[in-house]
XYZ file of N, CA and C in Angstrom:
576
model
N -6.346 15.716 -1.294
C -4.926 15.962 -1.328
C -4.570 16.514 -2.708
N -3.697 17.503 -2.726
C -3.247 18.109 -3.974
C -1.724 18.131 -3.953
N -1.089 17.471 -4.905
C 0.360 17.534 -5.023
C 0.744 18.052 -6.402
N 0.271 17.345 -7.429
C 0.621 17.711 -8.795
C -0.567 17.414 -9.695
N -0.813 18.304 -10.628
C -1.928 18.148 -11.554
C -1.464 18.516 -12.956
N -1.661 17.633 -13.898
C -1.436 17.939 -15.309
C -2.798 17.877 -15.978
N -3.233 19.018 -16.500
C -4.593 19.107 -17.030
C -4.727 20.284 -17.991
N -5.851 20.311 -18.670
C -6.194 21.414 -19.555
C -6.588 22.624 -18.703
N -6.142 23.799 -19.145
C -6.511 25.055 -18.485
C -7.444 25.835 -19.403
N -8.490 26.381 -18.828
C -9.451 27.182 -19.591
C -9.295 28.649 -19.226
N -9.151 29.523 -20.220
C -9.051 30.958 -19.944
C -10.433 31.567 -19.685
N -10.531 32.356 -18.631
C -11.777 33.064 -18.311
C -11.420 34.529 -18.055
N -11.329 35.337 -19.121
C -10.868 36.724 -18.990
C -11.959 37.702 -18.547
N -12.593 37.404 -17.430
C -13.653 38.258 -16.903
C -13.255 38.680 -15.492
N -13.162 39.984 -15.258
C -12.824 40.494 -13.927
C -14.074 40.502 -13.050
N -13.841 40.431 -11.745
C -14.909 40.552 -10.740
C -15.996 39.492 -10.885
N -15.594 38.257 -11.134
C -16.556 37.160 -11.178
C -16.991 36.899 -9.737
N -18.236 37.237 -9.443
C -18.699 37.054 -8.063
C -19.273 35.654 -7.872
N -19.523 35.318 -6.617
C -19.975 33.962 -6.317
C -21.361 33.680 -6.901
N -22.165 34.710 -7.132
C -23.470 34.494 -7.758
C -23.298 34.138 -9.236
N -22.242 34.646 -9.866
C -21.961 34.270 -11.249
C -21.416 32.834 -11.292
N -20.666 32.456 -10.264
C -20.126 31.094 -10.207
C -21.266 30.101 -10.025
N -22.160 30.353 -9.068
C -23.331 29.486 -8.844
C -24.489 30.367 -8.364
N -25.485 30.595 -9.210
C -26.620 31.418 -8.814
C -27.338 30.861 -7.573
N -27.833 31.756 -6.752
C -28.458 31.392 -5.477
C -29.594 30.381 -5.645
N -30.310 30.440 -6.744
C -31.462 29.540 -6.914
C -31.067 28.068 -6.990
N -29.776 27.786 -7.181
C -29.310 26.400 -7.254
C -28.655 25.937 -5.954
N -28.783 26.733 -4.909
C -28.115 26.415 -3.648
C -29.079 25.882 -2.593
N -30.080 25.178 -2.996
C -31.079 24.665 -2.053
C -30.619 23.405 -1.341
N -29.741 22.659 -1.960
C -29.281 21.393 -1.375
C -28.079 21.628 -0.464
N -27.917 20.753 0.503
C -26.759 20.811 1.386
C -25.645 19.912 0.886
N -25.909 19.162 -0.153
C -24.928 18.253 -0.718
C -23.954 19.017 -1.622
N -22.721 18.551 -1.658
C -21.712 19.169 -2.510
C -21.766 18.624 -3.931
N -22.513 17.577 -4.149
C -22.553 16.968 -5.482
C -23.722 17.517 -6.291
N -23.514 17.548 -7.592
C -24.563 18.004 -8.498
C -24.525 19.488 -8.808
N -23.730 20.251 -8.064
C -23.685 21.696 -8.290
C -22.909 22.069 -9.550
N -22.007 21.190 -9.975
C -21.184 21.477 -11.145
C -21.977 21.714 -12.410
N -23.136 21.092 -12.512
C -23.927 21.287 -13.735
C -24.484 22.707 -13.832
N -24.472 23.445 -12.699
C -24.958 24.833 -12.704
C -23.822 25.848 -12.596
N -22.573 25.366 -12.657
C -21.425 26.267 -12.609
C -21.505 27.264 -13.764
N -21.373 28.538 -13.466
C -21.440 29.606 -14.466
C -22.716 29.508 -15.301
N -23.813 29.185 -14.654
C -25.101 28.946 -15.314
C -25.439 30.012 -16.357
N -25.351 31.275 -15.983
C -25.762 32.345 -16.897
C -24.794 32.510 -18.060
N -23.537 32.133 -17.868
C -22.544 32.228 -18.937
C -22.559 30.990 -19.834
N -22.843 29.834 -19.256
C -22.779 28.566 -19.996
C -24.033 28.258 -20.789
N -25.187 28.751 -20.328
C -26.458 28.345 -20.940
C -27.305 29.542 -21.357
N -28.114 29.335 -22.388
C -29.106 30.334 -22.793
C -30.272 30.258 -21.812
N -31.172 31.224 -21.827
C -32.360 31.131 -20.954
C -33.190 29.874 -21.204
N -33.078 29.289 -22.407
C -33.798 28.056 -22.740
C -33.067 26.804 -22.267
N -31.885 26.969 -21.661
C -31.126 25.827 -21.154
C -30.172 25.192 -22.148
N -29.996 25.818 -23.297
C -29.056 25.303 -24.293
C -27.657 25.835 -24.018
N -26.658 25.018 -24.317
C -25.281 25.457 -24.109
C -24.936 26.597 -25.062
N -24.250 27.593 -24.531
C -23.734 28.685 -25.367
C -22.420 28.206 -25.974
N -22.359 28.160 -27.287
C -21.170 27.669 -27.979
C -19.947 28.537 -27.727
N -20.168 29.818 -27.408
C -19.044 30.731 -27.249
C -18.433 30.702 -25.841
N -19.002 29.945 -24.916
C -18.439 29.903 -23.564
C -17.359 28.843 -23.488
N -16.236 29.195 -22.916
C -15.031 28.370 -22.955
C -15.230 26.954 -22.404
N -16.007 26.775 -21.372
C -16.179 25.439 -20.788
C -17.160 24.564 -21.568
N -17.712 25.115 -22.636
C -18.606 24.348 -23.505
C -17.916 23.930 -24.797
N -16.627 24.188 -24.915
C -15.904 23.915 -26.160
C -14.947 22.748 -26.011
N -14.895 21.882 -27.011
C -13.946 20.779 -27.147
C -13.027 20.488 -25.989
N -11.762 20.852 -26.142
C -10.722 20.500 -25.169
C -10.956 21.111 -23.798
N -11.552 22.285 -23.737
C -11.729 22.955 -22.446
C -12.992 22.499 -21.710
N -13.791 21.685 -22.343
C -15.002 21.179 -21.689
C -14.663 20.430 -20.399
N -13.552 19.738 -20.367
C -13.142 18.991 -19.183
C -11.981 19.641 -18.442
N -11.817 20.951 -18.593
C -10.704 21.656 -17.943
C -10.736 21.468 -16.427
N -9.559 21.330 -15.847
C -9.441 21.230 -14.393
C -8.728 22.438 -13.805
N -8.236 23.310 -14.683
C -7.556 24.538 -14.274
C -8.279 25.694 -14.937
N -8.504 26.745 -14.187
C -9.158 27.940 -14.706
C -8.175 29.098 -14.556
N -7.943 29.829 -15.648
C -7.085 31.017 -15.582
C -8.015 32.220 -15.669
N -8.279 32.807 -14.526
C -9.278 33.858 -14.402
C -8.625 35.243 -14.372
N -9.442 36.237 -14.133
C -8.983 37.620 -14.039
C -9.101 38.072 -12.579
N -8.833 39.320 -12.333
C -8.757 39.849 -10.967
C -10.087 39.737 -10.204
N -9.948 39.601 -8.897
C -11.072 39.597 -7.961
C -12.042 38.440 -8.198
N -11.509 37.288 -8.545
C -12.348 36.113 -8.767
C -12.927 35.638 -7.437
N -14.218 35.342 -7.420
C -14.871 34.845 -6.209
C -15.253 35.937 -5.231
N -15.391 37.157 -5.712
C -15.819 38.241 -4.825
C -17.308 38.075 -4.522
N -17.836 38.930 -3.692
C -19.265 38.890 -3.388
C -19.578 38.137 -2.121
N -20.690 37.441 -2.120
C -21.179 36.793 -0.908
C -20.285 35.636 -0.486
N -20.543 35.135 0.700
C -19.677 34.128 1.305
C -20.071 32.694 0.965
N -20.863 32.486 -0.050
C -21.380 31.148 -0.321
C -20.289 30.121 -0.621
N -20.223 29.124 0.222
C -19.277 28.025 0.043
C -19.669 27.182 -1.165
N -20.919 27.276 -1.559
C -21.413 26.535 -2.719
C -20.623 26.871 -3.987
N -20.048 28.072 -4.068
C -19.271 28.449 -5.253
C -18.068 27.516 -5.407
N -17.373 27.270 -4.312
C -16.227 26.350 -4.357
C -16.722 24.936 -4.624
N -17.816 24.541 -4.005
C -18.362 23.198 -4.224
C -18.704 22.998 -5.698
N -19.280 24.025 -6.343
C -19.657 23.913 -7.752
C -18.418 23.766 -8.639
N -17.387 24.548 -8.356
C -16.143 24.432 -9.116
C -15.555 23.033 -8.972
N -15.477 22.559 -7.741
C -14.913 21.231 -7.485
C -15.766 20.130 -8.122
N -17.087 20.235 -8.012
C -17.972 19.221 -8.575
C -17.856 19.177 -10.104
N -17.623 20.320 -10.717
C -17.422 20.375 -12.166
C -16.105 19.709 -12.559
N -15.133 19.758 -11.649
C -13.820 19.174 -11.925
C -12.669 20.154 -11.849
N -12.957 21.419 -11.562
C -11.909 22.433 -11.428
C -11.164 22.178 -10.120
N -9.849 22.032 -10.202
C -9.021 21.776 -9.019
C -8.097 22.934 -8.694
N -7.917 23.864 -9.660
C -6.996 24.980 -9.472
C -7.515 26.194 -10.228
N -7.471 27.356 -9.582
C -7.821 28.614 -10.236
C -6.609 29.532 -10.110
N -6.200 30.095 -11.228
C -5.083 31.032 -11.280
C -5.669 32.393 -11.602
N -5.336 33.398 -10.805
C -5.851 34.751 -11.020
C -4.965 35.749 -10.278
N -5.077 37.037 -10.632
C -4.308 38.054 -9.912
C -4.777 38.248 -8.467
N -6.065 38.054 -8.220
C -6.590 38.234 -6.862
C -7.911 37.489 -6.720
N -8.271 37.230 -5.458
C -9.483 36.475 -5.138
C -10.231 37.170 -4.016
N -11.536 36.922 -3.947
C -12.314 37.381 -2.810
C -11.806 36.698 -1.544
N -11.764 37.432 -0.431
C -11.194 36.895 0.816
C -11.934 35.664 1.331
N -13.244 35.747 1.422
C -14.013 34.618 1.955
C -13.937 33.438 0.993
N -13.969 33.723 -0.300
C -13.824 32.662 -1.299
C -12.492 31.938 -1.108
N -11.440 32.686 -0.842
C -10.115 32.088 -0.624
C -10.132 31.127 0.551
N -10.748 31.530 1.639
C -10.839 30.655 2.813
C -11.650 29.398 2.499
N -12.756 29.570 1.798
C -13.581 28.415 1.435
C -12.830 27.477 0.498
N -12.037 28.037 -0.402
C -11.270 27.214 -1.338
C -10.288 26.324 -0.584
N -9.545 26.911 0.336
C -8.571 26.136 1.112
C -9.258 25.011 1.872
N -10.385 25.310 2.478
C -11.114 24.314 3.272
C -11.659 23.166 2.425
N -11.808 23.406 1.127
C -12.419 22.411 0.250
C -11.466 21.871 -0.820
N -10.171 22.076 -0.616
C -9.177 21.467 -1.493
C -9.023 22.085 -2.864
N -9.433 23.337 -3.031
C -9.275 24.036 -4.302
C -8.043 24.924 -4.212
N -7.053 24.669 -5.053
C -5.822 25.449 -5.054
C -6.043 26.773 -5.780
N -5.719 27.870 -5.100
C -5.762 29.197 -5.707
C -4.332 29.698 -5.843
N -3.973 30.111 -7.039
C -2.639 30.635 -7.309
C -2.774 32.086 -7.734
N -2.112 32.966 -6.995
C -2.116 34.390 -7.321
C -0.863 34.708 -8.139
N -1.076 35.249 -9.331
C 0.013 35.704 -10.191
C -0.319 37.104 -10.686
N 0.684 37.896 -11.007
C 0.406 39.245 -11.515
C -0.516 39.218 -12.736
N -1.293 40.287 -12.884
C -2.268 40.373 -13.973
C -1.620 40.161 -15.335
N -0.446 40.720 -15.551
C 0.228 40.578 -16.847
C 0.559 39.112 -17.132
N 0.950 38.368 -16.122
C 1.254 36.942 -16.321
C -0.032 36.163 -16.587
N -1.097 36.471 -15.871
C -2.381 35.796 -16.115
C -2.877 36.080 -17.534
N -2.737 37.331 -17.989
C -3.130 37.673 -19.362
C -2.333 36.831 -20.354
N -1.028 36.741 -20.140
C -0.156 35.978 -21.036
C -0.504 34.487 -20.998
N -0.773 33.964 -19.799
C -1.133 32.543 -19.681
C -2.413 32.228 -20.441
N -3.408 33.097 -20.330
C -4.662 32.867 -21.063
C -4.406 32.815 -22.565
N -3.559 33.725 -23.055
C -3.220 33.724 -24.471
C -2.425 32.477 -24.856
N -1.456 32.118 -24.024
C -0.570 30.997 -24.358
C -1.286 29.654 -24.369
N -2.214 29.429 -23.446
C -2.916 28.132 -23.465
C -3.776 28.018 -24.720
N -4.343 29.133 -25.154
C -5.132 29.110 -26.392
C -4.224 28.869 -27.597
N -3.071 29.535 -27.641
C -2.132 29.340 -28.751
C -1.599 27.909 -28.802
N -1.478 27.281 -27.636
C -1.006 25.894 -27.565
C -2.146 24.906 -27.787
N -3.279 25.418 -28.253
C -4.472 24.613 -28.513
C -4.887 23.805 -27.292
N -4.756 24.439 -26.148
C -5.203 23.898 -24.862
C -4.495 22.600 -24.490
N -3.231 22.504 -24.885
C -2.408 21.379 -24.442
C -2.302 21.455 -22.918
N -2.266 20.344 -22.241
C -2.229 20.364 -20.772
C -1.009 21.101 -20.214
N -1.204 21.707 -19.073
C -0.127 22.324 -18.315
C -0.045 21.597 -16.977
N 1.048 21.782 -16.256
C 1.230 21.106 -14.977
C 1.318 22.124 -13.850
N 0.587 21.842 -12.793
C 0.652 22.620 -11.564
C 1.276 21.706 -10.520
N 2.434 22.082 -10.030
C 3.152 21.289 -9.037
C 3.176 22.067 -7.731
N 2.369 21.644 -6.780
C 2.292 22.339 -5.498
C 3.518 22.073 -4.639
N 4.111 20.907 -4.768
C 5.318 20.591 -4.003
C 6.442 21.547 -4.393
N 6.656 21.711 -5.693
C 7.717 22.589 -6.205
C 7.260 24.043 -6.336
N 5.963 24.285 -6.211
C 5.354 25.604 -6.397
C 5.748 26.168 -7.771
N 5.365 25.396 -8.787
C 5.764 25.738 -10.153
C 4.689 25.308 -11.148
N 4.412 26.188 -12.106
C 3.567 25.865 -13.254
C 4.491 25.525 -14.413
N 4.159 24.523 -15.175
C 4.928 24.201 -16.374
C 3.965 24.172 -17.551
N 4.219 25.050 -18.500
C 3.369 25.149 -19.680
C 3.716 24.047 -20.680
N 2.866 23.850 -21.650
C 3.107 22.833 -22.684
C 4.418 23.095 -23.416
N 4.830 24.352 -23.497
C 6.080 24.719 -24.165
C 7.306 24.324 -23.350
N 7.087 23.958 -22.086
C 8.199 23.634 -21.196
C 8.593 24.791 -20.297
N 8.056 25.969 -20.565
C 8.361 27.132 -19.726
C 7.820 26.909 -18.317
N 8.618 27.260 -17.337
C 8.200 27.154 -15.947
C 7.942 28.515 -15.335
N 6.935 28.594 -14.508
C 6.600 29.827 -13.793
C 6.434 29.466 -12.327
N 7.268 30.053 -11.484
C 7.174 29.799 -10.049
C 6.038 30.612 -9.449
N 5.434 30.062 -8.411
C 4.396 30.796 -7.688
C 4.603 30.620 -6.191
N 4.107 31.560 -5.438
C 4.179 31.498 -3.974
C 2.779 31.230 -3.448
N 2.726 30.547 -2.327
C 1.444 30.258 -1.680
C 1.676 30.290 -0.173
N 0.676 30.696 0.553
C 0.766 30.717 2.003
C 1.174 29.326 2.495
N 2.213 29.240 3.351
C 2.688 27.928 3.801
C 1.610 27.074 4.479
N 0.724 27.708 5.242
C -0.338 26.952 5.909
C -1.342 26.417 4.895
N -1.692 27.243 3.902
C -2.597 26.782 2.837
C -1.952 25.636 2.060
N -0.666 25.763 1.791
C 0.063 24.726 1.057
C 0.015 23.403 1.813
N 0.309 23.440 3.108
C 0.315 22.226 3.932
C -1.083 21.616 3.976
N -2.102 22.451 4.130
C -3.488 21.967 4.167
C -3.836 21.226 2.881
N -3.459 21.799 1.739
C -3.754 21.167 0.450
C -2.925 19.905 0.233
N -1.638 19.953 0.587
C -0.783 18.775 0.410
C -1.260 17.609 1.278
N -1.688 17.921 2.499
C -2.160 16.881 3.418
C -3.576 16.420 3.106
N -4.345 17.266 2.411
C -5.726 16.920 2.095
C -6.635 16.928 3.306
N -6.331 17.800 4.254
C -7.126 17.854 5.489
C -7.932 19.139 5.551
N -9.184 19.020 5.958
C -9.981 20.207 6.203
C -9.721 20.660 7.640
N -10.404 21.713 8.074
C -10.165 22.264 9.416
C -10.438 21.249 10.517
N -11.462 20.439 10.359
C -11.791 19.442 11.387
C -10.694 18.379 11.452
N -10.263 17.894 10.299
C -9.200 16.886 10.277
C -7.900 17.435 10.851
N -7.632 18.712 10.606
C -6.423 19.329 11.169
C -6.509 19.391 12.688
N -7.685 19.666 13.205
C -7.877 19.707 14.657
C -7.752 18.306 15.250
N -8.308 17.330 14.559
C -8.277 15.960 15.075
C -6.874 15.358 15.117
N -5.913 15.980 14.436
C -4.518 15.527 14.556
C -4.036 15.668 16.001
N -4.693 16.537 16.739
C -4.320 16.814 18.131
C -5.287 16.153 19.115
N -5.936 15.094 18.667
C -6.966 14.434 19.458
C -6.438 13.960 20.816
N -5.250 13.416 20.862
C -4.690 12.931 22.135
C -4.483 14.086 23.100
N -3.958 15.202 22.618
C -3.743 16.373 23.472
C -5.080 16.944 23.952
N -6.080 16.927 23.098
C -7.409 17.412 23.477
C -7.991 16.512 24.561
N -7.857 15.208 24.388
C -8.364 14.256 25.387
C -7.659 14.465 26.728
N -6.334 14.677 26.708
C -5.594 14.931 27.973
C -6.105 16.194 28.634
N -6.342 17.238 27.844
C -6.833 18.495 28.383
C -8.214 18.313 29.024
N -9.092 17.590 28.316
C -10.444 17.387 28.823
C -10.435 16.520 30.080
N -9.544 15.564 30.148
C -9.427 14.696 31.332
C -8.948 15.511 32.530
N -8.026 16.435 32.288
C -7.463 17.244 33.365
C -8.446 18.283 33.876
N -9.410 18.651 33.058
C -10.348 19.738 33.444
C -11.368 19.298 34.451
């Protein structure tokens, strides 16, 4: 369930982050959703020797535990791997803000409780700058009010598909949404 989140946001000013960059295929051998977070952005976060890159945003002080990512356009493009969303969630990311997202990634995000907020590129650029200037002070994402509130107190409204919003607010995946109609399904099956 997602209603309101107050957390640190990490700026990721890289366009066209594909799902292989989010979680390389070699780490997708397990069917479990847990443990994938340690390989999130593997090539960006670690050297070939496995040491953390000091210059990568999720390896630095306040942003190490970020739960909000402010990305650039076309985030989550590429293959349809659901593991990309699982890795983000396992790491602790609950919301990604970007100008645009890959279509299949968007569907996987909704199914797995990851809030995606689409804002114009100019606003995303400004947000990335502002969170850094505010020394990564927490911001608030309010899905009920559909509003971001920055540490400065500035509010930014956002729109989200009503069905995606309801799915996230209720905390139900596709199966749980179908099971809400279990009595009607049973009546139908009995009548058949």
